[in-house]
Amino acid sequence: MKKWLVTGFEPFDGSHVNPSAQIVTALSSFYPTESFHGIILPVETRTAPKVLVEALEAIHPEAVLCLGEAAGRTAVSLERVAINLLDFRIPDNAGEQITDLPIVPDGPVAYFSSLPVRQIRDALLEEGIPVELSYSAGTYLCNQVFYTLMHFLSRHQWNIPAGFVHVPSLPEQAVKRHPLTPSMSVDLDIRAIRTIIQMVEEKTP
Amino acid sequence: MKKWLVTGFEPFDGSHVNPSAQIVTALSSFYPTESFHGIILPVETRTAPKVLVEALEAIHPEAVLCLGEAAGRTAVSLERVAINLLDFRIPDNAGEQITDLPIVPDGPVAYFSSLPVRQIRDALLEEGIPVELSYSAGTYLCNQVFYTLMHFLSRHQWNIPAGFVHVPSLPEQAVKRHPLTPSMSVDLDIRAIRTIIQMVEEKTP
Amino acid sequence: MKKWLVTGFEPFDGSHVNPSAQIVTALSSFYPTESFHGIILPVETRTAPKVLVEALEAIHPEAVLCLGEAAGRTAVSLERVAINLLDFRIPDNAGEQITDLPIVPDGPVAYFSSLPVRQIRDALLEEGIPVELSYSAGTYLCNQVFYTLMHFLSRHQWNIPAGFVHVPSLPEQAVKRHPLTPSMSVDLDIRAIRTIIQMVEEKTP
Amino acid sequence: MKKWLVTGFEPFDGSHVNPSAQIVTALSSFYPTESFHGIILPVETRTAPKVLVEALEAIHPEAVLCLGEAAGRTAVSLERVAINLLDFRIPDNAGEQITDLPIVPDGPVAYFSSLPVRQIRDALLEEGIPVELSYSAGTYLCNQVFYTLMHFLSRHQWNIPAGFVHVPSLPEQAVKRHPLTPSMSVDLDIRAIRTIIQMVEEKTP
């Protein structure tokens, strides 16, 4: 098994949980510690990229998967595109709110995911897990972390499988919203992410 | 514990599963057999009411819960209203398709559920299970069974808690649809229906 | 042409306009005054039924169409069922908020619309106007007025075409909401309601 | 007034109309012919880019706006990002269907719109026209034309305002779909595009 870095996020926007953090915690006890390095990122535009980059440099992973919650979505979303843009509808956990700024001034407009997203999608559908290819990871922390990841790998010419996956809200989060959002159980999330890791192991060199 | 009749439906519309049948099967092994009578109804407009009425007469239950799948919904739906109307968008499993006919000619326009739906809703929200009060059970088999149930109880003056609950599609059903529908895991469905049964036990005489 | 009573509602829930009122005003100048009686109802649970009943008694119409706005809907909704229930998610314009009370204690559970809703639907689809049959007019003022109308006609045995139609929000209302709701232009609303009136003229005795 | 190139698309996917073509036709008679050059592009992946590039070279516009229909959207969508990817859910009008190919091999991953999209959004909201910033123009012909446009301008260093705007389906298209999609009247589309042109005139040098 490759050496993996898998990240989740802290809760945000008034929620007390975040499925991405629960998934990382659950998977940490599932995989051998030398192969699976899980970290939880702050939902803070100033610190999240630093924490990610420090982890990349410290762990030197062979595959990276960043996870986040996408309220309102009905399926596991395999993000294909990270864009060089910050535009926050709500403040981050440090109270910072940004409108229309680049993540990396003079950085490229966008990066594609280097995960085998179509093969992953087909495998998840086969398993009966709702999944979709997504062409926008938003313009908040999730996209920022995704872009930061791909930009770091590009500049350092680390040619490894890496990407971002959004999961729906948990049922206990959905009940707090009006109108109710769709949701997905954390058990199904965990099955999905395990399949994603397995597909990357099988389909990438 | 009261003597319960709980019904689900066979698969329909090209699906090979139906969450309502899976719930009934799972609950059958959870509750004592003398208290819990589970049956699976055919998705056939001519036979479903007969099978239900025969079960009511044979079992003489003290509480009745009919379950069905509602594709496209994101939450457990506590149906409040059964209407005296058949209007099928797709044929039933026997190939019959009906437009704008009454279920019971000269029957009342509608019946309300006699379940304590608001208390059930509050209990499910408390548990973190997505739930909503619903004012339309559709005009297909689910509504037909719901109306048939309430009409039978009314005519026989059985003053017992009885009603209908819709559950979302299962994840493995949602992946077969374009666009993907919302879905709910059967584990969460089962927790929901157990809570509903418990609330009826606590809140009704 | 029959003698018509057509009602709309005042703005509510923080909006400064209501498409149903704009439609009534526009149609008032289109039809002859002896045939078309348009009134705007208050969004107040205590007064709206009185204003409606007074208009019914004063005008003695041969056909009645009540209109209201349904935020979130994408199509003209031909309501089929009025239920005997008040349950308000938001207060009315007088600040009154009601949970789970009947409109008419000991009144029937529900009434069906007496408009030729299916023929109206087919005519609107033919014209390219988004339309749907709807089985819930909600549990707020719209349903209250609809139920009050059908109950009055039933008790007085006025066997006339009467019903309720919901229209989507106007574009200028949709922009004020997060997330944006679907909307429909008032010009299209007006074409829809004119077609409805024409269909009732043609299809009912 | 700048010299404008504005493009729409032919009907596709079984439809007999396309709002983007109707808008281009309507605007052609509104603006002076020397300032407004409207063309209708084929929904064909092989020919659409050629037709666009020939028009760019022939007309040498000072501003470019490409328009397309986005079924299922509720608002005018100001597209911010064109990506270098073709992935068709349905064949184009010539029967060609592509999975996961770049538009320009070795081209950049993406381009941003050079329209003042935020100022346009604010102006449209002010006017009461439903509008949203969008981060995905899809992976079909609309995105292909958008990417082709921005890539051409970049390679030729034409520093002009240019971008892509999606409009919802027309009401007469929405009625043909199950379930009904949201829709927008062509009159509102035309008002929206006129405001966009005016904002570009005012806000760009």
Coordinates of C-alpha atoms in Angstrom, one line a residue, chain A:
Chain A
M1 CA 0.0 0.0 0.0
K2 CA 1.2 3.5 -0.8
K3 CA 1.9 6.0 1.9
W4 CA -1.3 8.1 2.1
L5 CA -2.1 11.5 3.4
V6 CA -5.8 11.9 3.9
T7 CA -7.3 15.2 5.2
G8 CA -10.6 16.2 6.7
F9 CA -11.9 19.5 8.0
E10 CA -13.1 20.8 11.4
P11 CA -16.8 21.6 11.8
F12 CA -17.9 25.0 10.5
D13 CA -20.9 27.2 9.8
G14 CA -22.5 26.4 13.2
S15 CA -22.2 22.7 12.9
H16 CA -20.7 20.6 15.7
V17 CA -19.6 17.8 13.4
N18 CA -18.0 17.3 10.0
P19 CA -18.3 14.0 8.1
S20 CA -14.9 14.5 6.5
A21 CA -13.3 14.5 10.0
Q22 CA -15.3 11.5 11.1
I23 CA -14.2 9.6 8.0
V24 CA -10.5 10.4 8.6
T25 CA -10.8 9.3 12.2
A26 CA -12.5 6.0 11.3
L27 CA -10.0 5.2 8.5
S28 CA -7.1 5.9 10.8
S29 CA -7.9 2.9 12.8
F30 CA -8.6 0.8 9.8
Y31 CA -5.3 1.1 7.9
P32 CA -1.8 0.5 9.1
T33 CA -0.3 3.7 10.7
E34 CA 2.8 3.7 8.5
S35 CA 0.5 3.8 5.4
F36 CA -2.3 6.1 6.5
H37 CA -1.6 9.6 7.7
G38 CA -4.8 11.4 8.6
I39 CA -5.0 15.0 9.6
I40 CA -7.9 17.4 10.3
L41 CA -7.5 20.9 8.8
P42 CA -8.8 24.1 10.3
V43 CA -11.5 25.9 8.4
E44 CA -9.3 29.0 8.3
T45 CA -8.1 30.5 5.0
R46 CA -4.8 31.7 6.5
T47 CA -3.8 28.5 8.3
A48 CA -5.3 25.6 6.3
P49 CA -2.8 25.8 3.4
K50 CA 0.1 26.0 5.9
V51 CA -1.0 22.9 7.8
L52 CA -1.5 21.0 4.6
V53 CA 1.9 22.0 3.1
E54 CA 3.7 21.1 6.4
A55 CA 2.0 17.7 6.3
L56 CA 3.0 17.2 2.7
E57 CA 6.6 18.0 3.5
A58 CA 6.8 16.0 6.7
I59 CA 5.0 12.9 5.5
H60 CA 6.1 12.9 1.8
P61 CA 3.1 10.9 0.8
E62 CA 2.7 8.8 -2.3
A63 CA -1.0 9.6 -2.7
V64 CA -3.2 12.4 -1.3
L65 CA -6.9 12.6 -0.7
C66 CA -8.5 15.7 0.7
L67 CA -12.1 15.5 2.0
G68 CA -14.7 18.1 2.8
E69 CA -18.5 18.4 3.4
A70 CA -20.8 19.8 0.7
A71 CA -24.1 20.7 2.2
G72 CA -27.0 20.2 -0.3
R73 CA -25.3 17.5 -2.4
T74 CA -26.9 14.0 -2.6
A75 CA -23.8 12.0 -3.7
V76 CA -20.1 11.6 -3.1
S77 CA -18.6 14.2 -5.4
L78 CA -15.3 13.5 -7.2
E79 CA -14.0 17.0 -7.8
R80 CA -12.1 17.3 -11.1
V81 CA -11.1 21.0 -11.1
A82 CA -9.4 23.3 -8.5
I83 CA -9.6 27.0 -9.4
N84 CA -7.4 29.9 -8.3
L85 CA -10.2 31.9 -6.6
L86 CA -11.3 32.7 -3.1
D87 CA -14.9 33.9 -2.7
F88 CA -16.6 33.2 0.6
R89 CA -20.4 33.3 1.1
I90 CA -19.8 32.9 4.8
P91 CA -16.8 33.8 7.0
D92 CA -14.3 31.1 7.9
N93 CA -13.9 29.9 11.5
A94 CA -11.5 32.8 12.2
G95 CA -14.1 35.3 11.0
E96 CA -12.3 36.1 7.7
Q97 CA -14.4 36.6 4.6
I98 CA -12.9 37.0 1.2
T99 CA -14.4 38.2 -2.1
D100 CA -12.8 37.5 -5.5
L101 CA -9.1 37.1 -4.6
P102 CA -6.7 34.6 -6.1
I103 CA -5.3 31.8 -3.9
V104 CA -1.9 32.1 -5.5
P105 CA -1.3 35.5 -7.3
D106 CA 0.0 34.7 -10.8
G107 CA -0.7 31.0 -10.2
P108 CA -2.4 29.1 -13.1
V109 CA -6.2 29.5 -13.4
A110 CA -6.8 25.8 -12.5
Y111 CA -5.6 22.3 -11.9
F112 CA -7.2 19.0 -12.7
S113 CA -7.4 16.2 -10.2
S114 CA -4.8 13.5 -10.8
L115 CA -7.0 10.8 -9.3
P116 CA -8.5 8.2 -11.7
V117 CA -11.9 9.8 -11.2
R118 CA -13.8 8.0 -13.9
Q119 CA -12.7 4.6 -12.8
I120 CA -13.5 5.5 -9.2
R121 CA -16.9 6.7 -10.3
D122 CA -17.7 3.4 -12.1
A123 CA -16.5 1.4 -9.1
L124 CA -18.7 3.3 -6.7
L125 CA -21.7 3.0 -8.9
E126 CA -21.1 -0.7 -9.2
E127 CA -21.1 -0.9 -5.4
G128 CA -24.4 1.0 -5.2
I129 CA -22.9 4.2 -3.7
P130 CA -24.3 7.5 -5.0
V131 CA -21.4 9.3 -6.7
E132 CA -20.9 12.0 -9.3
L133 CA -18.1 13.7 -11.2
S134 CA -18.1 17.4 -10.1
Y135 CA -16.7 20.3 -12.0
S136 CA -16.7 22.8 -9.1
A137 CA -15.4 22.4 -5.6
G138 CA -16.8 25.8 -4.7
T139 CA -14.7 28.9 -3.8
Y140 CA -14.3 28.4 -0.1
L141 CA -11.8 26.4 2.0
C142 CA -12.3 23.1 0.2
N143 CA -11.3 24.5 -3.2
Q144 CA -8.5 26.5 -1.5
V145 CA -7.0 23.3 0.0
F146 CA -7.5 21.4 -3.3
Y147 CA -5.8 24.1 -5.3
T148 CA -3.0 24.5 -2.7
L149 CA -2.4 20.7 -2.9
M150 CA -2.3 20.5 -6.7
H151 CA -0.1 23.7 -6.9
F152 CA 2.4 22.3 -4.4
L153 CA 2.6 19.0 -6.3
S154 CA 3.0 20.8 -9.6
R155 CA 5.8 23.1 -8.4
H156 CA 7.6 20.2 -6.8
Q157 CA 6.9 17.9 -9.7
W158 CA 5.6 15.2 -7.4
N159 CA 3.8 13.1 -10.0
I160 CA 1.4 11.3 -7.6
P161 CA -2.3 10.6 -7.5
A162 CA -4.0 13.5 -5.6
G163 CA -7.4 15.1 -5.5
F164 CA -10.4 16.2 -3.5
V165 CA -13.7 14.5 -2.7
H166 CA -16.8 16.1 -1.3
V167 CA -19.3 14.1 0.8
P168 CA -22.9 15.1 1.6
S169 CA -24.0 16.3 5.0
L170 CA -24.6 13.8 7.8
P171 CA -28.3 13.0 8.6
E172 CA -27.8 14.8 12.0
Q173 CA -26.7 17.9 10.2
A174 CA -29.5 17.8 7.6
V175 CA -32.2 17.9 10.4
K176 CA -30.8 21.3 11.5
R177 CA -31.4 23.0 8.2
H178 CA -34.5 24.6 6.6
P179 CA -35.3 23.2 4.2
L180 CA -33.9 19.8 5.0
T181 CA -30.8 19.0 2.9
P182 CA -30.1 15.6 1.5
S183 CA -27.7 13.5 3.6
M184 CA -25.6 10.4 3.6
S185 CA -24.7 8.1 6.5
V186 CA -21.1 8.1 7.7
D187 CA -21.0 4.3 7.2
L188 CA -21.6 4.8 3.5
D189 CA -19.0 7.6 3.3
I190 CA -16.5 5.3 4.8
R191 CA -17.2 2.5 2.4
A192 CA -16.9 5.1 -0.5
I193 CA -13.6 6.4 0.7
R194 CA -12.2 2.9 1.2
T195 CA -13.2 2.0 -2.4
I196 CA -11.5 5.2 -3.6
I197 CA -8.3 4.3 -1.9
Q198 CA -8.4 0.8 -3.3
M199 CA -9.0 2.0 -6.8
V200 CA -6.1 4.4 -6.6
E201 CA -3.9 1.5 -5.4
E202 CA -5.1 -0.6 -8.3
K203 CA -5.2 1.9 -11.1
T204 CA -2.2 4.1 -10.5
P205 CA 1.5 3.1 -10.8

